[in-house]
Backbone as ProteinMPNN parsed JSONL, in Angstrom:
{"seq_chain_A": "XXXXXXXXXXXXXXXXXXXXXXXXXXXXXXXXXXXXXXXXXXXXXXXXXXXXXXXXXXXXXXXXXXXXXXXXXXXXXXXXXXXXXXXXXXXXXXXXXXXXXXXXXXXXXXXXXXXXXXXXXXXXXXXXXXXXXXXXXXXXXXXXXXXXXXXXXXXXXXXXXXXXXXXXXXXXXXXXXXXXXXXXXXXXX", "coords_chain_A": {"N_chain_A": [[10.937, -54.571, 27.967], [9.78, -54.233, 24.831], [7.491, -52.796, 26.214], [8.965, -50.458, 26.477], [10.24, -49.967, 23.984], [7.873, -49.657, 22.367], [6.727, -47.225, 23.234], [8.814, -45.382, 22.721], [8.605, -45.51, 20.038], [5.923, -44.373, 19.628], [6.382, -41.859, 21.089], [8.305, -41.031, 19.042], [6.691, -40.922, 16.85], [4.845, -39.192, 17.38], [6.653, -36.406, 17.549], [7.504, -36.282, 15.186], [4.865, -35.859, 13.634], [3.657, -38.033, 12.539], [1.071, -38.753, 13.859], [-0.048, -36.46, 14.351], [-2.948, -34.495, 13.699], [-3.526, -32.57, 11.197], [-4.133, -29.793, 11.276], [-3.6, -29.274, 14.31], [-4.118, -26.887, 16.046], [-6.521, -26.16, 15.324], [-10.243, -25.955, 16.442], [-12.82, -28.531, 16.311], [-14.696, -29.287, 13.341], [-17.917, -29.11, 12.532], [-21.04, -29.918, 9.936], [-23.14, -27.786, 9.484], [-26.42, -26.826, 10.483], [-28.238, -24.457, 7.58], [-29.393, -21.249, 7.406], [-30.262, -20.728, 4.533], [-32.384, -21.692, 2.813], [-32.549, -24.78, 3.543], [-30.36, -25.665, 2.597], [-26.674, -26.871, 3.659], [-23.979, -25.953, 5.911], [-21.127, -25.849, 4.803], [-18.731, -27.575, 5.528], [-15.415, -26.368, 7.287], [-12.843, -27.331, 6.127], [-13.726, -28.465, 3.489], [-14.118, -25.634, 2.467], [-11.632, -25.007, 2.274], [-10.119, -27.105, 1.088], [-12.261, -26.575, -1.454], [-10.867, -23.978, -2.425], [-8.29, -23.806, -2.749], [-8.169, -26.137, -4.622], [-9.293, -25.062, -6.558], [-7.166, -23.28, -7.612], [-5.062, -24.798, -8.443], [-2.089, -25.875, -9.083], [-1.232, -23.485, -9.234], [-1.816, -22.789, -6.162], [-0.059, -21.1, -3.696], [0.316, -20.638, -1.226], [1.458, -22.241, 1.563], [2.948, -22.966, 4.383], [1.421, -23.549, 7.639], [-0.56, -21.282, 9.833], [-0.4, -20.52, 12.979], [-2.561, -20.618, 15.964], [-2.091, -18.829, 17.347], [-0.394, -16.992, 15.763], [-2.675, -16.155, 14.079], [-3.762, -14.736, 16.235], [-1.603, -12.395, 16.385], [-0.627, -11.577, 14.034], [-3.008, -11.694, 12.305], [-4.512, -10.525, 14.26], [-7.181, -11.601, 15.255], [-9.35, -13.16, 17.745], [-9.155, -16.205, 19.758], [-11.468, -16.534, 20.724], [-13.813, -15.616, 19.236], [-14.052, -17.655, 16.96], [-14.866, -20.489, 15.757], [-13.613, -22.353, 14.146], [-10.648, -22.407, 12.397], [-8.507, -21.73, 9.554], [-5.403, -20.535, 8.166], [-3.208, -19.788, 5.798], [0.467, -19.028, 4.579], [2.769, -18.604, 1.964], [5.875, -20.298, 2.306], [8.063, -19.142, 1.483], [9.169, -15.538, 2.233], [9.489, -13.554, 0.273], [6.741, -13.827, -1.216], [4.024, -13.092, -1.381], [1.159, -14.856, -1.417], [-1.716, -15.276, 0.238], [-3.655, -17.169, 2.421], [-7.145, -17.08, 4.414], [-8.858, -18.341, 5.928], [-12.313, -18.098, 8.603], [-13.902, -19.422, 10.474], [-16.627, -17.814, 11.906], [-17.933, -17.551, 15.377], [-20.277, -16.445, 15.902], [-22.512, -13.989, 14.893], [-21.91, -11.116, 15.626], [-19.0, -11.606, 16.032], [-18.227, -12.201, 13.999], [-18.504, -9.667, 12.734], [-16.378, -8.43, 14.008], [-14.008, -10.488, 13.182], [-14.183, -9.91, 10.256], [-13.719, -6.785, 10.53], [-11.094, -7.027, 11.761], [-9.316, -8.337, 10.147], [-9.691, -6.691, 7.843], [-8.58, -3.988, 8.466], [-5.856, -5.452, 8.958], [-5.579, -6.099, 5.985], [-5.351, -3.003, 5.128], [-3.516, -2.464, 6.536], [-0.988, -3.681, 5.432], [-1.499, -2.7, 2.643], [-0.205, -0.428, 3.32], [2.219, -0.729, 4.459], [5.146, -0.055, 3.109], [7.299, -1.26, 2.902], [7.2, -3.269, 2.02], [7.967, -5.863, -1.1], [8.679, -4.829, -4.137], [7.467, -6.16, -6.313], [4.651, -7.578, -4.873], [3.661, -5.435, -4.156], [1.26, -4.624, -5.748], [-0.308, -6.506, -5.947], [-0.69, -7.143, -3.627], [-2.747, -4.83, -3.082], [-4.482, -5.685, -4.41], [-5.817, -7.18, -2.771], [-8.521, -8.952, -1.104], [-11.062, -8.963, 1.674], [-13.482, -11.151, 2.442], [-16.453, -12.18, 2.654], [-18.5, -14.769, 3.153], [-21.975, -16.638, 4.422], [-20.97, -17.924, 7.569], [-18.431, -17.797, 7.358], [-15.488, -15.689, 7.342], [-13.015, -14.544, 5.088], [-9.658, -14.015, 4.291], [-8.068, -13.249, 1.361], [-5.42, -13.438, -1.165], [-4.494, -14.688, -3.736], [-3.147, -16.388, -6.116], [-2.108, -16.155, -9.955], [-0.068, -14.065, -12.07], [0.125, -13.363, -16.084], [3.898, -12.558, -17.332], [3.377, -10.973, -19.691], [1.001, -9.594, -18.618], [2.173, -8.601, -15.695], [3.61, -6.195, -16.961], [1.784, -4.234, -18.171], [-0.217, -1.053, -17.368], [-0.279, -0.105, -13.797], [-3.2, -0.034, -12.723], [-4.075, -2.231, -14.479], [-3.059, -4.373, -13.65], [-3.534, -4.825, -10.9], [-6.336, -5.183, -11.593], [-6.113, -7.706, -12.849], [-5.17, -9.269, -10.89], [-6.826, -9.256, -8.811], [-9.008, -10.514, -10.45], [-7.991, -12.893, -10.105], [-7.818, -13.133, -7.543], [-10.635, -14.027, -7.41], [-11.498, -16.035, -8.236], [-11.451, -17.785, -5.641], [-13.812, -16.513, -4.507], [-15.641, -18.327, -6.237], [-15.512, -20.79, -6.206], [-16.023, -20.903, -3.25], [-18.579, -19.85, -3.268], [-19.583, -21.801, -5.077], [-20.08, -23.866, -3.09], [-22.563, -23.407, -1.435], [-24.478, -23.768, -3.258]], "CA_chain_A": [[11.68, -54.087, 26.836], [8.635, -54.004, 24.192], [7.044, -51.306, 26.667], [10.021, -49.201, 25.876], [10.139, -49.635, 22.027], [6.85, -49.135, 21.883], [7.155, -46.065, 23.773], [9.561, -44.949, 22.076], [8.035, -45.372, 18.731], [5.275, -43.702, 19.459], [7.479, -40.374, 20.867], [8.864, -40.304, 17.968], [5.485, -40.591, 15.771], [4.07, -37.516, 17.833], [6.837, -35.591, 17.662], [7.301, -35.917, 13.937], [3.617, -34.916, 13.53], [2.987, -38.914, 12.003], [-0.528, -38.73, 14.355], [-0.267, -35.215, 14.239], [-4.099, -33.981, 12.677], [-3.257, -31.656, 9.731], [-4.545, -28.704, 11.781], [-3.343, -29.215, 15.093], [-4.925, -26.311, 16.541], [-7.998, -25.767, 14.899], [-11.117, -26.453, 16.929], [-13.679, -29.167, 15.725], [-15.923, -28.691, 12.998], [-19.277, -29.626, 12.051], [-21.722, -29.301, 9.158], [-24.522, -27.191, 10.862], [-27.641, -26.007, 9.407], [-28.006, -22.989, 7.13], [-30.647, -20.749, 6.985], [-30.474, -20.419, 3.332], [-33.418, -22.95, 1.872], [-32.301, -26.006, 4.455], [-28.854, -25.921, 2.827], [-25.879, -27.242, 5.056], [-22.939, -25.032, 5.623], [-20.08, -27.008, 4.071], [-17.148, -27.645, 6.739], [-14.318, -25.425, 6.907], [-12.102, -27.958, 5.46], [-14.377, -28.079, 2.004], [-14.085, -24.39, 1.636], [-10.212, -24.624, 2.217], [-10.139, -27.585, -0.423], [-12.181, -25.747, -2.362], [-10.188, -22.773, -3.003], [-6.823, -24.567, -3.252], [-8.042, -26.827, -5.96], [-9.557, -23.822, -7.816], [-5.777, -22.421, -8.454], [-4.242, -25.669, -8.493], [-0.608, -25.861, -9.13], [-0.861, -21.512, -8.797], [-1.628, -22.283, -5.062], [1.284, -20.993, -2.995], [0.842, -20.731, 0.593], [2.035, -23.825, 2.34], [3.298, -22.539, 5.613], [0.455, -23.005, 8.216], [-0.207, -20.36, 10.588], [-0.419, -21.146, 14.488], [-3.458, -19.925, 16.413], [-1.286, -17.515, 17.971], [-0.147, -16.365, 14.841], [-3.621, -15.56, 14.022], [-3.742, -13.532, 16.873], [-0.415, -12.129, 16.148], [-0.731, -11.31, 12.764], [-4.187, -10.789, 11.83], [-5.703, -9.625, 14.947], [-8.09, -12.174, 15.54], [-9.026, -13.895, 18.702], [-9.627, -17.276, 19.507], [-13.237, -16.696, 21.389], [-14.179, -14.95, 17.932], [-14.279, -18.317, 15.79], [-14.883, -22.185, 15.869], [-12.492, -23.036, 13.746], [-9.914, -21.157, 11.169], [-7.494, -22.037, 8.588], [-4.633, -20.101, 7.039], [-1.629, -20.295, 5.357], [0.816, -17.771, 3.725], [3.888, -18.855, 1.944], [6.916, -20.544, 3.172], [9.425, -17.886, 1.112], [8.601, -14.164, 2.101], [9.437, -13.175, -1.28], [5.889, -14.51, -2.341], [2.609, -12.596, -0.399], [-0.279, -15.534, -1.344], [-1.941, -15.429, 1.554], [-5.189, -17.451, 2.445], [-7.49, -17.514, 5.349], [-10.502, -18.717, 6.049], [-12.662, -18.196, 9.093], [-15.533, -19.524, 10.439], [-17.14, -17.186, 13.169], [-18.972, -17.953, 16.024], [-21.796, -15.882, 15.527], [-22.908, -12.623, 14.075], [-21.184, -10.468, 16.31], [-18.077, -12.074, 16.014], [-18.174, -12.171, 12.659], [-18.453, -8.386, 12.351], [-14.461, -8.096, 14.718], [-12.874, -10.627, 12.223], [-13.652, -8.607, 9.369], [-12.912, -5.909, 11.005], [-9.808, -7.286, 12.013], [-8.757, -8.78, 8.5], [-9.708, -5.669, 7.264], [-7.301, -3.458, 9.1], [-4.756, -5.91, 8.478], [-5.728, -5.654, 4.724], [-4.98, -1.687, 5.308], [-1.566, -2.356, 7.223], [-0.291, -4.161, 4.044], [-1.171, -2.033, 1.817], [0.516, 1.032, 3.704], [3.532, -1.052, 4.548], [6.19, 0.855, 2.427], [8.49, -2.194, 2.9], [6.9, -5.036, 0.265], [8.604, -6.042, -2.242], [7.805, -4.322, -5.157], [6.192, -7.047, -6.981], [3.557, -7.576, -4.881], [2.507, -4.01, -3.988], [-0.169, -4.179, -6.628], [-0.758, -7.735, -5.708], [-2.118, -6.449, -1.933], [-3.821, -3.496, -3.087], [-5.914, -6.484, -4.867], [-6.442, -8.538, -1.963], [-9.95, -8.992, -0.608], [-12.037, -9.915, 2.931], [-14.497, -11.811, 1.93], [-17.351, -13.203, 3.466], [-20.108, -15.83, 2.734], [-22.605, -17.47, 5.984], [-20.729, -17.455, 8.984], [-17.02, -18.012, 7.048], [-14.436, -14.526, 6.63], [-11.636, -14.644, 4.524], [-8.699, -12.654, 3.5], [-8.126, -13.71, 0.027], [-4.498, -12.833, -1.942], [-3.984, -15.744, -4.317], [-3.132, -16.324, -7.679], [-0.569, -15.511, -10.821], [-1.045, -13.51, -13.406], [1.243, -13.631, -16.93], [4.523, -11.586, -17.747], [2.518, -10.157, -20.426], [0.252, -8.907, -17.808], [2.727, -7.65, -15.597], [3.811, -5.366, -17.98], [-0.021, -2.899, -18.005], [0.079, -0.352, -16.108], [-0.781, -0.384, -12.751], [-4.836, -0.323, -12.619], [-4.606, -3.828, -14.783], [-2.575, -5.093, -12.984], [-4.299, -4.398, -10.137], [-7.783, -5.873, -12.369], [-6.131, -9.426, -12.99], [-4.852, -9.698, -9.802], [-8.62, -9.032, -8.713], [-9.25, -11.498, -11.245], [-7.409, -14.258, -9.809], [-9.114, -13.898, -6.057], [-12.521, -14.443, -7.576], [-11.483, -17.95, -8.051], [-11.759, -18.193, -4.722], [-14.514, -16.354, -4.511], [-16.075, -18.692, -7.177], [-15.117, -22.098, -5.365], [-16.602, -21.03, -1.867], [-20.094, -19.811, -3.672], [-20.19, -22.706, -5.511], [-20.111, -24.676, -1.96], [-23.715, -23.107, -0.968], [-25.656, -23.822, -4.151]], "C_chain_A": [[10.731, -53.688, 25.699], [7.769, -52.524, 24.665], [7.827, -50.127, 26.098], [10.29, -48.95, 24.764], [8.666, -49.295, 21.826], [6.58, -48.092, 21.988], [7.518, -44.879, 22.993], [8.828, -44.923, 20.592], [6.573, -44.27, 18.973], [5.204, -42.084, 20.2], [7.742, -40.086, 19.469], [7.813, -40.079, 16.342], [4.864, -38.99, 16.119], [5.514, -36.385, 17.472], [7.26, -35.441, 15.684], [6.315, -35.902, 13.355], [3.314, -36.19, 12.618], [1.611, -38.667, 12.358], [-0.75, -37.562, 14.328], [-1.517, -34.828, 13.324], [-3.251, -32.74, 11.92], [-3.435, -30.245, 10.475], [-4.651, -28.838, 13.44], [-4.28, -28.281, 16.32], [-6.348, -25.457, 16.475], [-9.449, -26.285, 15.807], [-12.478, -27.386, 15.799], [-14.411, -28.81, 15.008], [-16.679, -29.792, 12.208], [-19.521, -29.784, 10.769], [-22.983, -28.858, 10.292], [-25.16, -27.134, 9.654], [-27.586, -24.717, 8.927], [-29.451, -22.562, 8.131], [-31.364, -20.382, 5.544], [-31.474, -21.764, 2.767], [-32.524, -24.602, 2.155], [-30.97, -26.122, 3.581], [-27.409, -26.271, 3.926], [-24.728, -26.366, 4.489], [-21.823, -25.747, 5.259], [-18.827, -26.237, 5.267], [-16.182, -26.594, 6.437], [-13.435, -26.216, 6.222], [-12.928, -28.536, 4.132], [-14.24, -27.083, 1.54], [-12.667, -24.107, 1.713], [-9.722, -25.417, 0.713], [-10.482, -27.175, -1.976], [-11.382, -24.902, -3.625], [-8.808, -23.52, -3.225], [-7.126, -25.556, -4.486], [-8.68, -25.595, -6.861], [-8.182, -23.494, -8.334], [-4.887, -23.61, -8.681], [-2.559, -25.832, -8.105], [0.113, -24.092, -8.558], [-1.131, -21.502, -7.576], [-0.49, -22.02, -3.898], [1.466, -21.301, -1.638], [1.174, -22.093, 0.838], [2.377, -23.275, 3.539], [1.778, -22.342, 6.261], [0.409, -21.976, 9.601], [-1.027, -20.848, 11.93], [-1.772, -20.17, 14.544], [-2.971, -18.435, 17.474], [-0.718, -16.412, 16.899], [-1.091, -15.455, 14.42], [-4.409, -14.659, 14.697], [-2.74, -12.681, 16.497], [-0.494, -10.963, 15.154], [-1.809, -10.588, 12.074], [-5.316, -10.02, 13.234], [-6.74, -10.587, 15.392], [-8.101, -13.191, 16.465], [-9.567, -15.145, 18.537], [-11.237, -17.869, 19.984], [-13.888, -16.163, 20.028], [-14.572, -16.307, 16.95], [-14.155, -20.184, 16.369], [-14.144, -22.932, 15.43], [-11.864, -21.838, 12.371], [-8.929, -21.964, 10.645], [-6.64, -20.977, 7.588], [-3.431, -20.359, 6.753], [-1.176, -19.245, 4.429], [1.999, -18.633, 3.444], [5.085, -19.102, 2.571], [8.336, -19.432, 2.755], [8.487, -16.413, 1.334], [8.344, -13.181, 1.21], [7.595, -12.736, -1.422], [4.779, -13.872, -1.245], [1.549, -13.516, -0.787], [-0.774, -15.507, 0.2], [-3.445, -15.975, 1.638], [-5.821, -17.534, 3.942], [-8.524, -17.005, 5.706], [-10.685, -18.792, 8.253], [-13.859, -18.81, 9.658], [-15.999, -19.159, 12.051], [-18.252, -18.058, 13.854], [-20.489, -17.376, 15.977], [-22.105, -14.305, 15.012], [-21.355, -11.067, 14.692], [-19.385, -10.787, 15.927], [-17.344, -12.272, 14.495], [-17.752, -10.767, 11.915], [-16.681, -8.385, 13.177], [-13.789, -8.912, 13.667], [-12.778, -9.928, 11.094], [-13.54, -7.434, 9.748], [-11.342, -5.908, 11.309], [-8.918, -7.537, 10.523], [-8.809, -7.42, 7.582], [-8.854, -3.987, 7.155], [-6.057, -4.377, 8.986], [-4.418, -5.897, 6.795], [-4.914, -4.36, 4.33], [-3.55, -1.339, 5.456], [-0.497, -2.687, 6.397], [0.028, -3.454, 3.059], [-0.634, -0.751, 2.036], [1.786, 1.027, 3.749], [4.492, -0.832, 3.419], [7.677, -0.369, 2.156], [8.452, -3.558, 1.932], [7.777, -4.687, -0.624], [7.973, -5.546, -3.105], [7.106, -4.504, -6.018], [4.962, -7.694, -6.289], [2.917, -6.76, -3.994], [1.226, -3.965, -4.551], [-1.123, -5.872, -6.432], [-1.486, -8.004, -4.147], [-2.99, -5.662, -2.439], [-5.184, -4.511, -3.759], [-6.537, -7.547, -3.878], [-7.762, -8.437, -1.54], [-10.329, -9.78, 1.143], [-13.062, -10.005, 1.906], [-15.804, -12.33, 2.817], [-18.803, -13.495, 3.084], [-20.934, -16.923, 4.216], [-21.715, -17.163, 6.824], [-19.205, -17.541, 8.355], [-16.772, -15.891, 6.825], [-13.322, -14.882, 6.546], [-10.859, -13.68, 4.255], [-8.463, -13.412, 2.432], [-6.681, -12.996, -0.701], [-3.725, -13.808, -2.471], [-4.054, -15.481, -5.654], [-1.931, -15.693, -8.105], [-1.07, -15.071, -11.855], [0.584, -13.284, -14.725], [2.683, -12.767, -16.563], [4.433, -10.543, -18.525], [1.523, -9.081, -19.782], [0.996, -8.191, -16.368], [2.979, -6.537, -16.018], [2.965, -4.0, -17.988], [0.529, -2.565, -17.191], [-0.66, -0.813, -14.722], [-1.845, -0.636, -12.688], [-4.827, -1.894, -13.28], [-4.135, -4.838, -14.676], [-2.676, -6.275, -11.803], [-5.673, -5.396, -10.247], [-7.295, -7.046, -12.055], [-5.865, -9.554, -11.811], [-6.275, -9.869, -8.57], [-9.287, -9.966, -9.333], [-9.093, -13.145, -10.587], [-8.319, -14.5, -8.133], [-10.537, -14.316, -6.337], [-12.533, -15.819, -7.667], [-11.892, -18.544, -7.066], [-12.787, -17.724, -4.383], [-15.753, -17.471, -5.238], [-16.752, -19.761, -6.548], [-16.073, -21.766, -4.247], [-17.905, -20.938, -2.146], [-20.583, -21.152, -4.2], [-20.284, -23.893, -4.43], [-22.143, -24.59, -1.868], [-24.721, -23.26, -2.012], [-26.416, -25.316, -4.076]], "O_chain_A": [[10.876, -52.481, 25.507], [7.473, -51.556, 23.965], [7.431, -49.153, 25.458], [10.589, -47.812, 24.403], [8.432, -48.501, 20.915], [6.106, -47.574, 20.977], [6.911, -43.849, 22.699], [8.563, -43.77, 20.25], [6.474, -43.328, 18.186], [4.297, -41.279, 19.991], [7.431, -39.055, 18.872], [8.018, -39.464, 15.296], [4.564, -38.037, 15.399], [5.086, -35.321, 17.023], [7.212, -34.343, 15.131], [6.565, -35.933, 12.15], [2.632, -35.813, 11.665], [0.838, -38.38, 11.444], [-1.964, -37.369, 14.26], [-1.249, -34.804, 12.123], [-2.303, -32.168, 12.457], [-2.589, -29.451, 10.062], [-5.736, -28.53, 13.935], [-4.94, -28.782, 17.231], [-6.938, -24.611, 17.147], [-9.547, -27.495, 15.606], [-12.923, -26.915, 14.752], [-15.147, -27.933, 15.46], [-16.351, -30.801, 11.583], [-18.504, -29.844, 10.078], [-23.474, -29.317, 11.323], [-24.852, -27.269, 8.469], [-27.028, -23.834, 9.578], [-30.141, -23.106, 8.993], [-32.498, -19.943, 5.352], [-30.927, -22.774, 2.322], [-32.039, -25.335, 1.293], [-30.309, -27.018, 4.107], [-27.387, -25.72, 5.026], [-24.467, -26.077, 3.321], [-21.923, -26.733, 5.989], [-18.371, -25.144, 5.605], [-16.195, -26.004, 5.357], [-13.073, -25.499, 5.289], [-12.239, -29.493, 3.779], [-14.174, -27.035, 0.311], [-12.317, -23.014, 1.266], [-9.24, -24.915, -0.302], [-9.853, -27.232, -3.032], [-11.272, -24.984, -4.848], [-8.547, -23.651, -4.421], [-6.23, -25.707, -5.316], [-8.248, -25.449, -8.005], [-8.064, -23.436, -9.558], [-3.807, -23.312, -9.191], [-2.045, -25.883, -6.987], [1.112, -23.677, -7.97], [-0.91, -20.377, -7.127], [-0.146, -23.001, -3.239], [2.34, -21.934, -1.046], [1.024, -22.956, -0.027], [1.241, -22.874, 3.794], [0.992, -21.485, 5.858], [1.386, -21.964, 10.35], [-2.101, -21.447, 11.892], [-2.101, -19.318, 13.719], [-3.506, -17.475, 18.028], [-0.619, -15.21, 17.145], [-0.828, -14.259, 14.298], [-5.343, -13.985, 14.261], [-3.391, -11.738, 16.048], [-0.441, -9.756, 15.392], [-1.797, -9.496, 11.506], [-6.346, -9.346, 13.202], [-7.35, -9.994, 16.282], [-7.262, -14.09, 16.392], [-10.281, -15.432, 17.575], [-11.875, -18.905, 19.794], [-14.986, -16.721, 20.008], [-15.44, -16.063, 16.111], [-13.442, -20.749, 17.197], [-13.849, -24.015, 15.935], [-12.386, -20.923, 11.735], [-8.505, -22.906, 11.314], [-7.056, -20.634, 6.481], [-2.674, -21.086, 7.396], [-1.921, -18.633, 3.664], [2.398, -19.375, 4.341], [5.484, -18.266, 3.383], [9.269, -19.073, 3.474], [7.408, -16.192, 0.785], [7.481, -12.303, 1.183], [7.213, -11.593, -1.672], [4.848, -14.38, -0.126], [0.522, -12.929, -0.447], [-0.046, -15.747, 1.163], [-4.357, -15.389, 1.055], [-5.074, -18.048, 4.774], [-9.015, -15.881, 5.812], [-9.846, -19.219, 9.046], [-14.91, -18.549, 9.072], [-15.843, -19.85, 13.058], [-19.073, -18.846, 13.386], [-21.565, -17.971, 16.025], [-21.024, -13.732, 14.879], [-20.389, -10.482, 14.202], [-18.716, -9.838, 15.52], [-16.175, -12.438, 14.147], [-17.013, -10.637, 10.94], [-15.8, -8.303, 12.321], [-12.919, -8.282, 13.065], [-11.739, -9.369, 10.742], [-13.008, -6.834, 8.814], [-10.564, -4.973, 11.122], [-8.004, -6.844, 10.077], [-7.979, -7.206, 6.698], [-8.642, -3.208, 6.226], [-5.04, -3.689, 8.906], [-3.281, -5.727, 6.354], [-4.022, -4.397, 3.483], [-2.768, -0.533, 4.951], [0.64, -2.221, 6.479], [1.135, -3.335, 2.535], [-0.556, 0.046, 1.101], [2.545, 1.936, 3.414], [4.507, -1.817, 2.68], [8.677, -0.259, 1.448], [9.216, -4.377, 1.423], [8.255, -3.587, -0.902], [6.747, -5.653, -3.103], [6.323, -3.732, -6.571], [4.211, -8.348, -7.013], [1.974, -7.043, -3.256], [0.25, -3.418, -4.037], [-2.278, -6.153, -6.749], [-2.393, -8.728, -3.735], [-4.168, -5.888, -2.16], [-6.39, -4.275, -3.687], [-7.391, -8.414, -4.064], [-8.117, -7.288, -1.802], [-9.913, -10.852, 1.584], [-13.389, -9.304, 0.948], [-15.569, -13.016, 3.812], [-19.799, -12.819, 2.829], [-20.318, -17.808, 4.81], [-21.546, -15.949, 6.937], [-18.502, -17.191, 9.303], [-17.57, -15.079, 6.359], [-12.611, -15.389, 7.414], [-11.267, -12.549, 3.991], [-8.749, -14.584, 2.678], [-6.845, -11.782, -0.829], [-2.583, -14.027, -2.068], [-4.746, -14.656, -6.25], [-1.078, -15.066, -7.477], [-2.083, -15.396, -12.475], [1.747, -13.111, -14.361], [2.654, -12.243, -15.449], [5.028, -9.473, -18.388], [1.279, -7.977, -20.27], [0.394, -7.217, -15.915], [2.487, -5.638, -15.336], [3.464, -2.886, -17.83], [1.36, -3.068, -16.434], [-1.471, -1.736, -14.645], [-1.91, -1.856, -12.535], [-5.489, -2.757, -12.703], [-4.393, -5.923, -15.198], [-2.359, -7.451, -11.627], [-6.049, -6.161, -9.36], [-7.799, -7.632, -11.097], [-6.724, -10.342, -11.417], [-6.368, -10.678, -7.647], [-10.302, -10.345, -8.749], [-9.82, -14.138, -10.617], [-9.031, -15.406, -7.7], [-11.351, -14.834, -5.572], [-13.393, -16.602, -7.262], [-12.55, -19.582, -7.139], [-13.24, -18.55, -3.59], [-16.857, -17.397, -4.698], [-17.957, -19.873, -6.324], [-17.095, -22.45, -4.299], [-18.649, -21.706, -1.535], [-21.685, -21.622, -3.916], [-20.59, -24.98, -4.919], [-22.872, -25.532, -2.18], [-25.862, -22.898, -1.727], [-27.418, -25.534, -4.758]]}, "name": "protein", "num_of_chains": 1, "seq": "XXXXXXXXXXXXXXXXXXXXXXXXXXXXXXXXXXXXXXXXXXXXXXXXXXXXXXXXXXXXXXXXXXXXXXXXXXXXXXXXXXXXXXXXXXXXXXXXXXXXXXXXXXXXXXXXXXXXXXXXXXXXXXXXXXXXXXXXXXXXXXXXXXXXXXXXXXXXXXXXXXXXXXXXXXXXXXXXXXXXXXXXXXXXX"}
């Protein structure tokens, strides 16, 4: 009888994701060695922390995205990278979108931004966004620092700054990904 409650309890821990790791299907990661002046490459889960505590309370995504998704969605395979992390909002309304890569090696590095980068493209062509954050893609960014690529489309910018015309709109919203830009540089110093 004990066998079977115990059992049972721990069904029902896995399937409500109690033992469940945070990133389910992310593959293991390290710290490796740089090459930048014996610096270590800071984990993928430092440069996700990172950037989410840079915007704090302004970070939106929450919804994480499957490794299939990440084929799916952005194009990118799973022989391409060691480990990845993104997340885009749970309301569709809302385009934040974050996600971090960390390639396997040079090569591989060059197809995700490529890939992220054409998905970048597909966004901003898509005729179907909501009209508040048309100008809020056209500011999104790939990014990439050591072996990590990101797509980058976070942040809020006032009502006051709504308002400008388009181009500074456009600027702050440009403004606000550097945060994350900011955060991940300040990993490697």
């Amino acid at each position: 009888m004990k066998k079977k409650i115990v059992a049972m309890i721990l069904v029902l821990a896995c399937v409500t994701g109690i033992y469940a790791p945070k990133n389910a299907w992310e593959a293991p990661v390290t710290v490796e060695a740089s090459t930048q002046k014996g610096k270590k490459t800071p984990s993928i889960q430092k440069v996700y922390n990172a950037v989410k505590k840079a915007y704090g309370d302004d970070y939106i995504p929450s919804e994480k995205v499957s490794k299939k998704e990440l084929k799916e969605r952005y194009g990118i395979s799973s022989k391409w990278y060691s480990a990845a992390i993104a997340e885009v909002p749970m309301i569709s309304a809302n385009a934040d979108t974050l996600v971090i890569v960390k390639a396997k090696n040079a090569a591989s590095k060059k197809k995700i931004r490529s890939a992220l980068k054409k998905y970048r493209e597909k966004l901003i062509q898509d005729t179907c966004q909501y009209p508040m954050n048309q100008l809020k893609i056209q500011a999104s960014k790939v990014y990439v620092k050591g072996n990590y690529v990101c797509f980058i489309m976070l942040g809020t910018i006032s009502n006051k700054q709504e308002e400008q015309s388009e181009d500074k709109v456009i600027a702050a919203y440009k403004k606000q990904n550097e945060k994350a830009v900011k955060a991940i540089n300040k990993l490697y110093k």
